[in-house]
Coordinates of N, CA and C in Angstrom, one line a residue:
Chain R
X95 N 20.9 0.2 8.9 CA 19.5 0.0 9.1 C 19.2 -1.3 9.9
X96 N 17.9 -1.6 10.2 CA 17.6 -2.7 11.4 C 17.9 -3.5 10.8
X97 N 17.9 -4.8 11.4 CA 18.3 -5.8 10.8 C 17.6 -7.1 11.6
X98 N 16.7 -7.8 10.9 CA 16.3 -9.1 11.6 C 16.9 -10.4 11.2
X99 N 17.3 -11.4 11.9 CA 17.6 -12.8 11.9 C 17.3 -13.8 12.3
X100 N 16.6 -14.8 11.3 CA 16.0 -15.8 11.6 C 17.2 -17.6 11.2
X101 N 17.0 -18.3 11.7 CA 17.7 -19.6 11.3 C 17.5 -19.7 9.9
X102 N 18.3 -20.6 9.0 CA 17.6 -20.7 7.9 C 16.7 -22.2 7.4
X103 N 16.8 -22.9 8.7 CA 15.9 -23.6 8.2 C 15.4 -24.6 9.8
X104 N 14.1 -25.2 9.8 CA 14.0 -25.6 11.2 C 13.4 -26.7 10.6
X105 N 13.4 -28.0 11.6 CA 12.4 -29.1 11.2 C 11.7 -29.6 12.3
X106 N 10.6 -30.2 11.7 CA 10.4 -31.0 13.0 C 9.3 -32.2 12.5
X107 N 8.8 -33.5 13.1 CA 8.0 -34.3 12.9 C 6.5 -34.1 12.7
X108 N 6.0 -34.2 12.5 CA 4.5 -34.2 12.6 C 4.3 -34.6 14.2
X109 N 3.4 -33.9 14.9 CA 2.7 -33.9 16.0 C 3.9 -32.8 17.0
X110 N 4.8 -32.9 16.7 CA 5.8 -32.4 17.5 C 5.7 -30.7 17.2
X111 N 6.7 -30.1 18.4 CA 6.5 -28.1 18.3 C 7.9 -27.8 17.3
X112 N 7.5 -27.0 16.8 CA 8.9 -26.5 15.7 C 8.6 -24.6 16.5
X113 N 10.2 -24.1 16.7 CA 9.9 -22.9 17.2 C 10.8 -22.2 16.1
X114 N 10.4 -20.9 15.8 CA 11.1 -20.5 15.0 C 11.8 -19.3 15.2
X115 N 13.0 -18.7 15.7 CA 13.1 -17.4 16.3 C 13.4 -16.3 15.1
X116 N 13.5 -15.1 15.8 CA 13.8 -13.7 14.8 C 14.2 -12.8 16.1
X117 N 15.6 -12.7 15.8 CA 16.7 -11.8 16.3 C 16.9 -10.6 16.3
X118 N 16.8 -9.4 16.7 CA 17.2 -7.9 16.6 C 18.0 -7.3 17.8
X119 N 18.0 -5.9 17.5 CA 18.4 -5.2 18.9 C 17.3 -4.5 19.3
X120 N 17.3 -5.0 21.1 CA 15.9 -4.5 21.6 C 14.7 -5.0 21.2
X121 N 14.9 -6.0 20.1 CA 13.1 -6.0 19.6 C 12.1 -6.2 20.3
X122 N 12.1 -6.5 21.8 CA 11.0 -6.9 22.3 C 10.1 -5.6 22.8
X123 N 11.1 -4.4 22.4 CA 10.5 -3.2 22.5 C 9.8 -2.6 21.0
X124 N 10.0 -3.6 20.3 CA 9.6 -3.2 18.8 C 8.1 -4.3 18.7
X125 N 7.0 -4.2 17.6 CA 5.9 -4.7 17.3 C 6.8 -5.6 16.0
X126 N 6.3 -7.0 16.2 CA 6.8 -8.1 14.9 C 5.2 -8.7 14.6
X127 N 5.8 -9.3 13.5 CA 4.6 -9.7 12.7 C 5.3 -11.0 11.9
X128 N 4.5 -12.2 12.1 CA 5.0 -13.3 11.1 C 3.8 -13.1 9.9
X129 N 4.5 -14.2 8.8 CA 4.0 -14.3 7.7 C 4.5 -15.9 7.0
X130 N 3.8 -16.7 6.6 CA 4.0 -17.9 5.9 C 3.7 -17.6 4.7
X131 N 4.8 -18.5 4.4 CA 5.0 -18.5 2.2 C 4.7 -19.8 1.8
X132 N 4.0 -19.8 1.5 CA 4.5 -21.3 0.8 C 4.4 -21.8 -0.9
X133 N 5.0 -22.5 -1.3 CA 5.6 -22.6 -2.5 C 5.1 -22.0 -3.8
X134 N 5.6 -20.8 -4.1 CA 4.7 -20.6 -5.3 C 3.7 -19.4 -4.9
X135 N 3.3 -19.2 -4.1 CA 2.5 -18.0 -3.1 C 2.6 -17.3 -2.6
X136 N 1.7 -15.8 -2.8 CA 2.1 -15.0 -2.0 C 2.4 -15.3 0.1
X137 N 2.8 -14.5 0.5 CA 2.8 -14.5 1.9 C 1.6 -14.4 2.6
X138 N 1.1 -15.4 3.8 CA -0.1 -15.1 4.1 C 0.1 -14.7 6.0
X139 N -0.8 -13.4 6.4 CA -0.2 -13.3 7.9 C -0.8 -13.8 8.4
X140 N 0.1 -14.3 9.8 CA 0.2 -15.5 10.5 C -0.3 -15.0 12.1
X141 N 0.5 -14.1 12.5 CA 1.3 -13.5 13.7 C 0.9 -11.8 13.5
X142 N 0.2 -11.2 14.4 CA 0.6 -9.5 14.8 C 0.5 -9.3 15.4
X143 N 1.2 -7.7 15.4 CA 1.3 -7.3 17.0 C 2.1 -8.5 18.1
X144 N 2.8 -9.0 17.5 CA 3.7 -10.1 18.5 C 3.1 -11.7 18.9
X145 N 1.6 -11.4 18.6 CA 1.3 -12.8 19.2 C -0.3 -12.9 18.9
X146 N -1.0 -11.7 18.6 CA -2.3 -11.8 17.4 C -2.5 -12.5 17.0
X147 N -3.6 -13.5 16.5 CA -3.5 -14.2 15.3 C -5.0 -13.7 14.8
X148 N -4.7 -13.9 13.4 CA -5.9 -13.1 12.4 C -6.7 -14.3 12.8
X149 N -8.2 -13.8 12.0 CA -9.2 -15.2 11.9 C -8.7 -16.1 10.8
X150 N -9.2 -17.3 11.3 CA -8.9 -18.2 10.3 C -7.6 -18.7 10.2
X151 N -6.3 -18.6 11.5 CA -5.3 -19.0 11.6 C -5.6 -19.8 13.0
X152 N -5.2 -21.1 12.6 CA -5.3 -22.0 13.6 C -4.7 -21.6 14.9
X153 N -5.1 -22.0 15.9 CA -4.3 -21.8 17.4 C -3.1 -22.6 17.2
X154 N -2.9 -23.6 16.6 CA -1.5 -24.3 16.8 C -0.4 -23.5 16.3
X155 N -0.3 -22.0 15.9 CA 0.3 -20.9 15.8 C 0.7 -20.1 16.5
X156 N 0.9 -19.9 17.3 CA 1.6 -18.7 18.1 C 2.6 -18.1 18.4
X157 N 2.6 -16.9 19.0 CA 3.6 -15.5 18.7 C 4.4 -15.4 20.1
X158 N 5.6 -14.9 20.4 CA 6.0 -14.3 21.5 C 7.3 -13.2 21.4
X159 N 7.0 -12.1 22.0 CA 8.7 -11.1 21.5 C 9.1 -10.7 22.9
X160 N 10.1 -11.3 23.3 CA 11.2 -10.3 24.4 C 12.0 -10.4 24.5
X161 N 12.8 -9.5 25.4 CA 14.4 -8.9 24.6 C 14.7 -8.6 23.5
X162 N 15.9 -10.1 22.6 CA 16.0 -9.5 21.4 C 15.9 -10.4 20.7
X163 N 14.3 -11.2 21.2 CA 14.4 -12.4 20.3 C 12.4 -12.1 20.3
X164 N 11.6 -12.7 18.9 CA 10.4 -13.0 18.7 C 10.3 -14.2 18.5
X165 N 9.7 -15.2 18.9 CA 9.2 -16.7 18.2 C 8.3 -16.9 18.0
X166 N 7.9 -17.8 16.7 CA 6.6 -18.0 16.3 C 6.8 -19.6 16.6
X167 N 6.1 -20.2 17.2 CA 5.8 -21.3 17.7 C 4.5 -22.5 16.9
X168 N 5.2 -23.6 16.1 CA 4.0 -24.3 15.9 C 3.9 -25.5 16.2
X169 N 2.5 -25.9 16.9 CA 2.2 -26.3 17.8 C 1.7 -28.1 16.8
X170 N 2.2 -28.8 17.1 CA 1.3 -30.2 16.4 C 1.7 -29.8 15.4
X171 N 3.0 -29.7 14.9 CA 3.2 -29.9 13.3 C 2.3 -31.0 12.2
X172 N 2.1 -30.5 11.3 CA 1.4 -30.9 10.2 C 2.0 -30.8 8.5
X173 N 2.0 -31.9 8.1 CA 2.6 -31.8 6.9 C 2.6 -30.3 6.4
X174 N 1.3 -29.9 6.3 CA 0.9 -28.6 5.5 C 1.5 -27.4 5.9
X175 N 2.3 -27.9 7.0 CA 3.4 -26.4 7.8 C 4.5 -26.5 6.9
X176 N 4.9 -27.1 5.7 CA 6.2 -26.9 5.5 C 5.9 -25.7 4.7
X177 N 6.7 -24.8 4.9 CA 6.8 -23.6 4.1 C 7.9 -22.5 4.3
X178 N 7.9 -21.4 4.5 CA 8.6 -20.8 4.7 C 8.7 -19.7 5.2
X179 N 9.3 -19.0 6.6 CA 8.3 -18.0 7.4 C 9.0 -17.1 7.5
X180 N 9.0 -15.8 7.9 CA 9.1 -14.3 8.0 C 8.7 -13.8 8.6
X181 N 9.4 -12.9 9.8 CA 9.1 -12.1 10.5 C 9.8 -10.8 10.1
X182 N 8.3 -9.2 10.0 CA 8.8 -8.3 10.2 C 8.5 -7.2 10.7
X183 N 8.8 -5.9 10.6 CA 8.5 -5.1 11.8 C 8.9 -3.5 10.7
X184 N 7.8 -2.5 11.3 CA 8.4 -1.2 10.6 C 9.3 -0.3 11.7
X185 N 10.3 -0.7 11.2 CA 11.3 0.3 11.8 C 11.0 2.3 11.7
X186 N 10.1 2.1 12.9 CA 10.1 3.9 13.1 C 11.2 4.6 12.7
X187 N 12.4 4.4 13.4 CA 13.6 4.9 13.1 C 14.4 5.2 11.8
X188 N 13.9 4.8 11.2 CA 14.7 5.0 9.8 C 13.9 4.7 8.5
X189 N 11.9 4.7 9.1 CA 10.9 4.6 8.4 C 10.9 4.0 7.0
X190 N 11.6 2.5 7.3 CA 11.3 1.4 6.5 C 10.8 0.5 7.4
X191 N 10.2 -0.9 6.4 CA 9.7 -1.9 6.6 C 11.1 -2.8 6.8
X192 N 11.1 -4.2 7.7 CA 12.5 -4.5 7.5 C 11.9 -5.9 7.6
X193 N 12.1 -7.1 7.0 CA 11.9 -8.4 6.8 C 13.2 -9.1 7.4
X194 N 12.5 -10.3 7.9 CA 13.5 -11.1 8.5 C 14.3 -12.3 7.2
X195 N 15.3 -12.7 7.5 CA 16.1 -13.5 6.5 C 15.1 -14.3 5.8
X196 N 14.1 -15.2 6.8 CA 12.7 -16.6 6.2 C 13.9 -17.6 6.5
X197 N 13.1 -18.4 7.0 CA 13.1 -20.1 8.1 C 12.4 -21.1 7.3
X198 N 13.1 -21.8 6.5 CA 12.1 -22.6 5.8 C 12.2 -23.7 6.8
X199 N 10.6 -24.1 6.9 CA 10.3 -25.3 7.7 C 10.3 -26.7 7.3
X200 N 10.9 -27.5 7.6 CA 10.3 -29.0 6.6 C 9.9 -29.8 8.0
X201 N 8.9 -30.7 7.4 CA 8.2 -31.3 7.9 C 9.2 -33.1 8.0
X202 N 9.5 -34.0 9.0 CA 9.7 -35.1 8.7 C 9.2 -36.1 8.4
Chain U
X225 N -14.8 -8.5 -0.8 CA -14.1 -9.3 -1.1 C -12.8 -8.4 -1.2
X226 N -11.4 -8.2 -0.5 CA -10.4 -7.3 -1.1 C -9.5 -8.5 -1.7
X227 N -9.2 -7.5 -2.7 CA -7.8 -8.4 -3.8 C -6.9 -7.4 -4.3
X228 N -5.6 -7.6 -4.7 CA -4.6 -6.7 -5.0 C -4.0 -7.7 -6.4
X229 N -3.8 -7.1 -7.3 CA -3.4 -8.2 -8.6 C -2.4 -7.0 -9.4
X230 N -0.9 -7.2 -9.1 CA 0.1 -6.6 -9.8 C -0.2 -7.0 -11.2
X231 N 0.3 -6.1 -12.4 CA 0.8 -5.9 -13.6 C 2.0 -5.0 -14.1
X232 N 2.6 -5.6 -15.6 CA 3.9 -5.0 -15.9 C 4.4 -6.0 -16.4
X233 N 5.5 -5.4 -17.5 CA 6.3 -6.4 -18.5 C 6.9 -7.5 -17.6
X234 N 6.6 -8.7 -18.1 CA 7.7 -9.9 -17.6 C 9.1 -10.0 -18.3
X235 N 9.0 -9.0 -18.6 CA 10.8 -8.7 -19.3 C 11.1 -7.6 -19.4
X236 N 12.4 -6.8 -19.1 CA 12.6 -5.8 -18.9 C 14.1 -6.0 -19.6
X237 N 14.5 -4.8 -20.3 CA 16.1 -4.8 -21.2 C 16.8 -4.2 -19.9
X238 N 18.4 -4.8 -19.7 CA 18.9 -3.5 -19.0 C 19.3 -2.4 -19.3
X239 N 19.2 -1.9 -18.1 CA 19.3 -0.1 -18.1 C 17.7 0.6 -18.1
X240 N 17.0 -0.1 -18.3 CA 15.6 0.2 -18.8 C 14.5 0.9 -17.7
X241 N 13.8 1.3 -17.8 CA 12.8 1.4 -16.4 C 11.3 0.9 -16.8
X242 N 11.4 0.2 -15.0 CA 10.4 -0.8 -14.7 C 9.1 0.1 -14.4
X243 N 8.1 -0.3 -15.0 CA 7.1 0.2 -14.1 C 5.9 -0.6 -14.4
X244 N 5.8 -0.6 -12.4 CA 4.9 -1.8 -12.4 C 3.2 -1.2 -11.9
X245 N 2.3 -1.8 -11.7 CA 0.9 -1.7 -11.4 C 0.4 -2.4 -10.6
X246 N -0.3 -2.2 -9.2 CA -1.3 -3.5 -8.5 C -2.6 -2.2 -8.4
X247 N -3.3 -3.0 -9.0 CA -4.8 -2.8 -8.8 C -5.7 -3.6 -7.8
X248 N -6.4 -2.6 -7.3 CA -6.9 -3.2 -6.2 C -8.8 -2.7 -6.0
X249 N -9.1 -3.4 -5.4 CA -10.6 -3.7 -4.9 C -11.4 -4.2 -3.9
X250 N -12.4 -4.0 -3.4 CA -13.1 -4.7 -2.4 C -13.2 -3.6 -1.4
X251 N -12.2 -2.4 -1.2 CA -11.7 -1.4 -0.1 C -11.5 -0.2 -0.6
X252 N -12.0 1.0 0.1 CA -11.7 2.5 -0.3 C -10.3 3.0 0.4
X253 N -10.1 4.0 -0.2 CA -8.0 4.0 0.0 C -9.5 5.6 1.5
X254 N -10.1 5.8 1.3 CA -10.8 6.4 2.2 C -11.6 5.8 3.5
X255 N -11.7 4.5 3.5 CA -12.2 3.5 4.5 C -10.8 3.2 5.6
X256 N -10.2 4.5 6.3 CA -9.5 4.1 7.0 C -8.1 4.2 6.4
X257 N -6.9 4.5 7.4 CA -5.7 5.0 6.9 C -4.9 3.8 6.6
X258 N -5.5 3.1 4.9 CA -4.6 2.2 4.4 C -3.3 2.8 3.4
X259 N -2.3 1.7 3.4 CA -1.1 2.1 2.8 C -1.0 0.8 2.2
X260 N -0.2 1.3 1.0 CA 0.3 0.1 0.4 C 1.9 0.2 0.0
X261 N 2.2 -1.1 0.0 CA 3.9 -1.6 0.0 C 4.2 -2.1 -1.1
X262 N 5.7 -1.9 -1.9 CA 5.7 -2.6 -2.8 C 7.2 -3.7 -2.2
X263 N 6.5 -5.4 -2.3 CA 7.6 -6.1 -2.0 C 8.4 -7.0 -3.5
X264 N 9.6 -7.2 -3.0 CA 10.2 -8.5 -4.0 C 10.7 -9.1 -3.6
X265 N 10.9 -10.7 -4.3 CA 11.5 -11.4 -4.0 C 12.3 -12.2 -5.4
X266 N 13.5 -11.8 -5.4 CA 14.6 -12.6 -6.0 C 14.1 -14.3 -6.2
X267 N 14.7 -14.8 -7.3 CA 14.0 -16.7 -7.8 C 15.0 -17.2 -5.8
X268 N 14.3 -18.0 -5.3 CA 15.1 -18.7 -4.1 C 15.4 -18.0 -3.0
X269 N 15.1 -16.5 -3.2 CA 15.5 -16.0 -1.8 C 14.4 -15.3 -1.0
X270 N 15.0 -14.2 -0.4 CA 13.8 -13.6 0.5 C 13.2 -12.8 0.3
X271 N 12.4 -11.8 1.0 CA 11.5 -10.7 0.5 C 12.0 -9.6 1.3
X272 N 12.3 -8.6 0.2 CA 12.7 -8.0 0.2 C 12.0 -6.1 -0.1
X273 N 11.6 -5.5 1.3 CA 10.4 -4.4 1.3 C 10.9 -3.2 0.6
X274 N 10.5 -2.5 -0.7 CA 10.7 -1.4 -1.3 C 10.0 -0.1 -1.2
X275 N 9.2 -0.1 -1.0 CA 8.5 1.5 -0.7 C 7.2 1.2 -0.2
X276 N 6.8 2.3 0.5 CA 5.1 2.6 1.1 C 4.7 3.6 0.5
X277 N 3.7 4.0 1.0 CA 2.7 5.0 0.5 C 1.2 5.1 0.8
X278 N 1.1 6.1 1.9 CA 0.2 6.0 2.8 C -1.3 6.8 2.4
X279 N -2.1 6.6 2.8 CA -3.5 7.2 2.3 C -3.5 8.8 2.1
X280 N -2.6 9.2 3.0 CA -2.4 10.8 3.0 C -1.2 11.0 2.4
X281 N -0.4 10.3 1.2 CA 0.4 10.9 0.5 C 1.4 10.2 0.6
X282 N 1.7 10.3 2.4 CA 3.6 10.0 2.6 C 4.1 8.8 1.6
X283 N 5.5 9.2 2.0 CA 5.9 8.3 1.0 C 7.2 7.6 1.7
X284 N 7.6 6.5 1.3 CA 8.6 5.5 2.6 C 9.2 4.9 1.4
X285 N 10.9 4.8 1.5 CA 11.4 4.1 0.6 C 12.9 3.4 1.2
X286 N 13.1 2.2 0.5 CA 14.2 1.4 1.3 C 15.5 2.3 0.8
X287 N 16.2 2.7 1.7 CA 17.2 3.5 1.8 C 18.0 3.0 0.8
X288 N 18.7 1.6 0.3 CA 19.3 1.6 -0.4 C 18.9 1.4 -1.9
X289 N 17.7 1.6 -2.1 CA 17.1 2.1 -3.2 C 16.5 2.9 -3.7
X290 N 16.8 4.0 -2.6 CA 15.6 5.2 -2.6 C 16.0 5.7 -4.3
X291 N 17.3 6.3 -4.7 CA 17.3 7.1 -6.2 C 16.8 6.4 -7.0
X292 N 16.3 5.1 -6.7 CA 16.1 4.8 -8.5 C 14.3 4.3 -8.1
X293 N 13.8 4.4 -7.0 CA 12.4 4.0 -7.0 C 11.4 5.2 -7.1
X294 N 10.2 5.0 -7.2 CA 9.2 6.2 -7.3 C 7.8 5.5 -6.8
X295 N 6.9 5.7 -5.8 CA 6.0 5.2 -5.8 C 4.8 6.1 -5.5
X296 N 4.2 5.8 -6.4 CA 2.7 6.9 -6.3 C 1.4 6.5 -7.0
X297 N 0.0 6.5 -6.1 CA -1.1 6.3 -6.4 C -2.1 7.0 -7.2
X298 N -3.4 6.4 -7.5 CA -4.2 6.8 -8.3 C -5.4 6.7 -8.3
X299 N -6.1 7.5 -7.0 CA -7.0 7.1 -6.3 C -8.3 6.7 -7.6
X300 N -8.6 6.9 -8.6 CA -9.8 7.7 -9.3 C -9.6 5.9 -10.3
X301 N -8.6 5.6 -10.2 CA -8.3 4.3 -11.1 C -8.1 3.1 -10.1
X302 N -8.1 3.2 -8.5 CA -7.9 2.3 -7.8 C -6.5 1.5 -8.0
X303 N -5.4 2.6 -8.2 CA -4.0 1.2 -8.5 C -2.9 2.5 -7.8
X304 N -1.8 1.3 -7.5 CA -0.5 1.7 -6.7 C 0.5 1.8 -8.3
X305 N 1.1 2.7 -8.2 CA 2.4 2.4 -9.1 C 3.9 2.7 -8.4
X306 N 4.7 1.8 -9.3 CA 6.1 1.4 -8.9 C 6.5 1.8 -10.2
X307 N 7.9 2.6 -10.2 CA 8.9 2.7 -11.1 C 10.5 2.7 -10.5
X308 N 11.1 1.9 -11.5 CA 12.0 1.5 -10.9 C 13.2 1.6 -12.1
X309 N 14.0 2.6 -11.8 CA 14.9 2.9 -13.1 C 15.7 2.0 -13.0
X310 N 17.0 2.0 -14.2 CA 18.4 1.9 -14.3 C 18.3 0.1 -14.0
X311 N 17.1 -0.2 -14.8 CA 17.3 -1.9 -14.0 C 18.3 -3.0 -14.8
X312 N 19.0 -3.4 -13.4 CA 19.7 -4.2 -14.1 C 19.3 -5.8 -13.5
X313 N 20.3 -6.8 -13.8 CA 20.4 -8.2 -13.2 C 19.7 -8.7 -12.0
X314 N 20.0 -7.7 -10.8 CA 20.0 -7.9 -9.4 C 18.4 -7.6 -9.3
X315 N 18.0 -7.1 -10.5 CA 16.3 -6.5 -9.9 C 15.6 -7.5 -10.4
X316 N 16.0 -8.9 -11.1 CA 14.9 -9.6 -11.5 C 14.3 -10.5 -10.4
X317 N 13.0 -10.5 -10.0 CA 12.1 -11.2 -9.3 C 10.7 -11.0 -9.4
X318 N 10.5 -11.8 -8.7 CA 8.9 -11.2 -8.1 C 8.5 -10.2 -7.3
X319 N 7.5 -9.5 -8.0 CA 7.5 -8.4 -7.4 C 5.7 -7.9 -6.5
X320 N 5.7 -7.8 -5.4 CA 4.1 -8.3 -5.1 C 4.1 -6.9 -4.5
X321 N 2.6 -6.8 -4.2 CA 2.1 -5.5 -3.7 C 1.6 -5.9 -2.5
X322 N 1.2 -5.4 -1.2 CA 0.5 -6.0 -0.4 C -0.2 -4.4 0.7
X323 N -1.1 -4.8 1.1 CA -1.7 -3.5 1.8 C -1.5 -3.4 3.3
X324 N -1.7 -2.4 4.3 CA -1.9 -2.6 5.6 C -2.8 -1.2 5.9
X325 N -3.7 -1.6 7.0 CA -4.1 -0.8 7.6 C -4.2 0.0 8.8
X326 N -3.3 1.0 9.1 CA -2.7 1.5 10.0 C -4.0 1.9 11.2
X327 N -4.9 1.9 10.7 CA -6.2 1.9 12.1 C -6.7 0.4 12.0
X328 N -6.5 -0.4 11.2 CA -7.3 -2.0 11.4 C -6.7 -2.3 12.2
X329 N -7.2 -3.9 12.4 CA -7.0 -4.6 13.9 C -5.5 -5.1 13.4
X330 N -4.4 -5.0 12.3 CA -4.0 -5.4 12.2 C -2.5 -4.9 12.6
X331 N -2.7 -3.6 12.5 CA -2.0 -2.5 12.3 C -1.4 -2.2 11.2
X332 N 0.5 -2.5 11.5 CA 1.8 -2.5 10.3 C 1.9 -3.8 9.9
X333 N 0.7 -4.8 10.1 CA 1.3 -6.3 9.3 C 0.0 -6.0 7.9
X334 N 1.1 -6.5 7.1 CA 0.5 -7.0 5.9 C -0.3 -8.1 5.6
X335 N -1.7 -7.6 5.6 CA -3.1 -8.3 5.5 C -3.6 -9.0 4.2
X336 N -3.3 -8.0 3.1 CA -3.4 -8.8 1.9 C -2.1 -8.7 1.2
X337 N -2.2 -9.0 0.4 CA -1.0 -9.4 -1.0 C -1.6 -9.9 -2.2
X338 N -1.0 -9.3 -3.4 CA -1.1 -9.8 -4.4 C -0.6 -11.1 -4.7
X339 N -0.6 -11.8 -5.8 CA -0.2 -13.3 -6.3 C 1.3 -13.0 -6.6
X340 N 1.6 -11.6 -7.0 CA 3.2 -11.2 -7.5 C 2.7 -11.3 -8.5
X341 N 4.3 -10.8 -9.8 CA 4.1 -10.8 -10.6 C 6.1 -10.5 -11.2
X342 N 6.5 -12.2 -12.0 CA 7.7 -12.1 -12.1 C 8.4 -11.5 -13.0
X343 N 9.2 -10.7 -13.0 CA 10.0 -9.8 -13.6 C 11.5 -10.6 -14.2
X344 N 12.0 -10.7 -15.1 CA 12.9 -11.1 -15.8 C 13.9 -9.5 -16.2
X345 N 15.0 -9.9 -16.4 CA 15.9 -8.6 -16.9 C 16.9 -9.5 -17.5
X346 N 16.8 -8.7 -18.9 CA 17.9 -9.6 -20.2 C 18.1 -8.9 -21.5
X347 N 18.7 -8.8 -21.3 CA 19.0 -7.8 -23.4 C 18.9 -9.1 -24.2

């Protein structure tokens, strides 16, 4: 089955970009979708359709997929980014949902 | 307002079968071709996607658990159910429902989610 891969953990300072990738084969020809967790809470979406962002998700969020890599990009880190993120994608091919490893973020 | 709020034993004996509930509101399973997912996540790890089940029936299950899952709704009661046999060790987590709407602006991402609901497995 598909398989996504993310780092397992990224950091970065406040004010600074933390990028976070998610690895496949081909995926830039596949639709990804992030999601933030954070402690204790369900998952909230972040990212669709590759670079979407729902209302109510800040611009310092953003999406990109090509080749075989997606990155969700956050822009002016903020304490409140530490959490833990997910990208995933429904695999047409073998008609599951497939979730990526999760990137936990810490903040410095 | 939509909300999705799982239910089901927080303890389960092994060998036993799970069967869980998310009830849901705010949205008609007829307002557009919504599906709902059942996810888990193990204490510290990841999330991990177990079955769909789309407004017209279909039904989507993660291959390496397809024998022992069952997922089917209840339009007239507004709830998704999950059954999940033969449970042992490996199945204790949180277990969350979340919805998508395959004509919303969202598409195949998961728009809402429940709070979860943690599952224990222990004789």
């Amino acid at each position: 089955s598909y398989v996504l891969t993310q780092p397992p953990s990224v950091s970065a300072a406040p004010g600074e970009t933390a990028k976070i990738t998610c690895g496949g084969t081909d995926l830039g020809s596949k639709v990804v979708h992030w999601s933030q967790q954070r402690p204790g809470q369900a998952p909230l979406l972040l990212i669709y359709y590759d670079s979407g962002r729902p209302s109510g998700i800040p611009e310092r969020f953003s999406g990109s997929n090509s080749g075989s890599t997606a990155t969700l990009t956050i822009s002016r880190v903020e304490a409140g980014d530490e959490a833990d993120y997910y990208c995933h994608l429904w695999d047409s091919d073998s008609g599951q949902f497939v979730f990526g490893t999760g990137t936990k973020v810490t903040v410095l | 307002q939509v909300t999705l709020r799982e239910s089901g034993p927080a303890l389960v004996r092994p060998t036993q079968t799970l069967t869980l509930t998310c009830s849901f509101s705010g949205f008609s399973l007829s307002g557009g071709e919504v599906c709902f997912s059942w996810i888990r996540q193990p204490p510290g790890k990841g999330l991990e996607w177990l079955a769909r089940i789309d407004w017209d029936d279909d039904e989507f299950y993660n291959s390496s658990l397809r024998a022992r899952l069952t997922i089917s709704k209840d339009t007239s009661t507004d709830q998704v159910l999950l059954t999940l046999t033969n449970v042992g060790p490996e199945d204790a987590a949180t277990y969350f429902c979340a919805r998508h709407n395959r004509a919303g602006d969202y598409g195949e991402a998961f728009d809402y989610w429940g709070p979860g609901t943690l599952v224990t497995v222990s004789s």
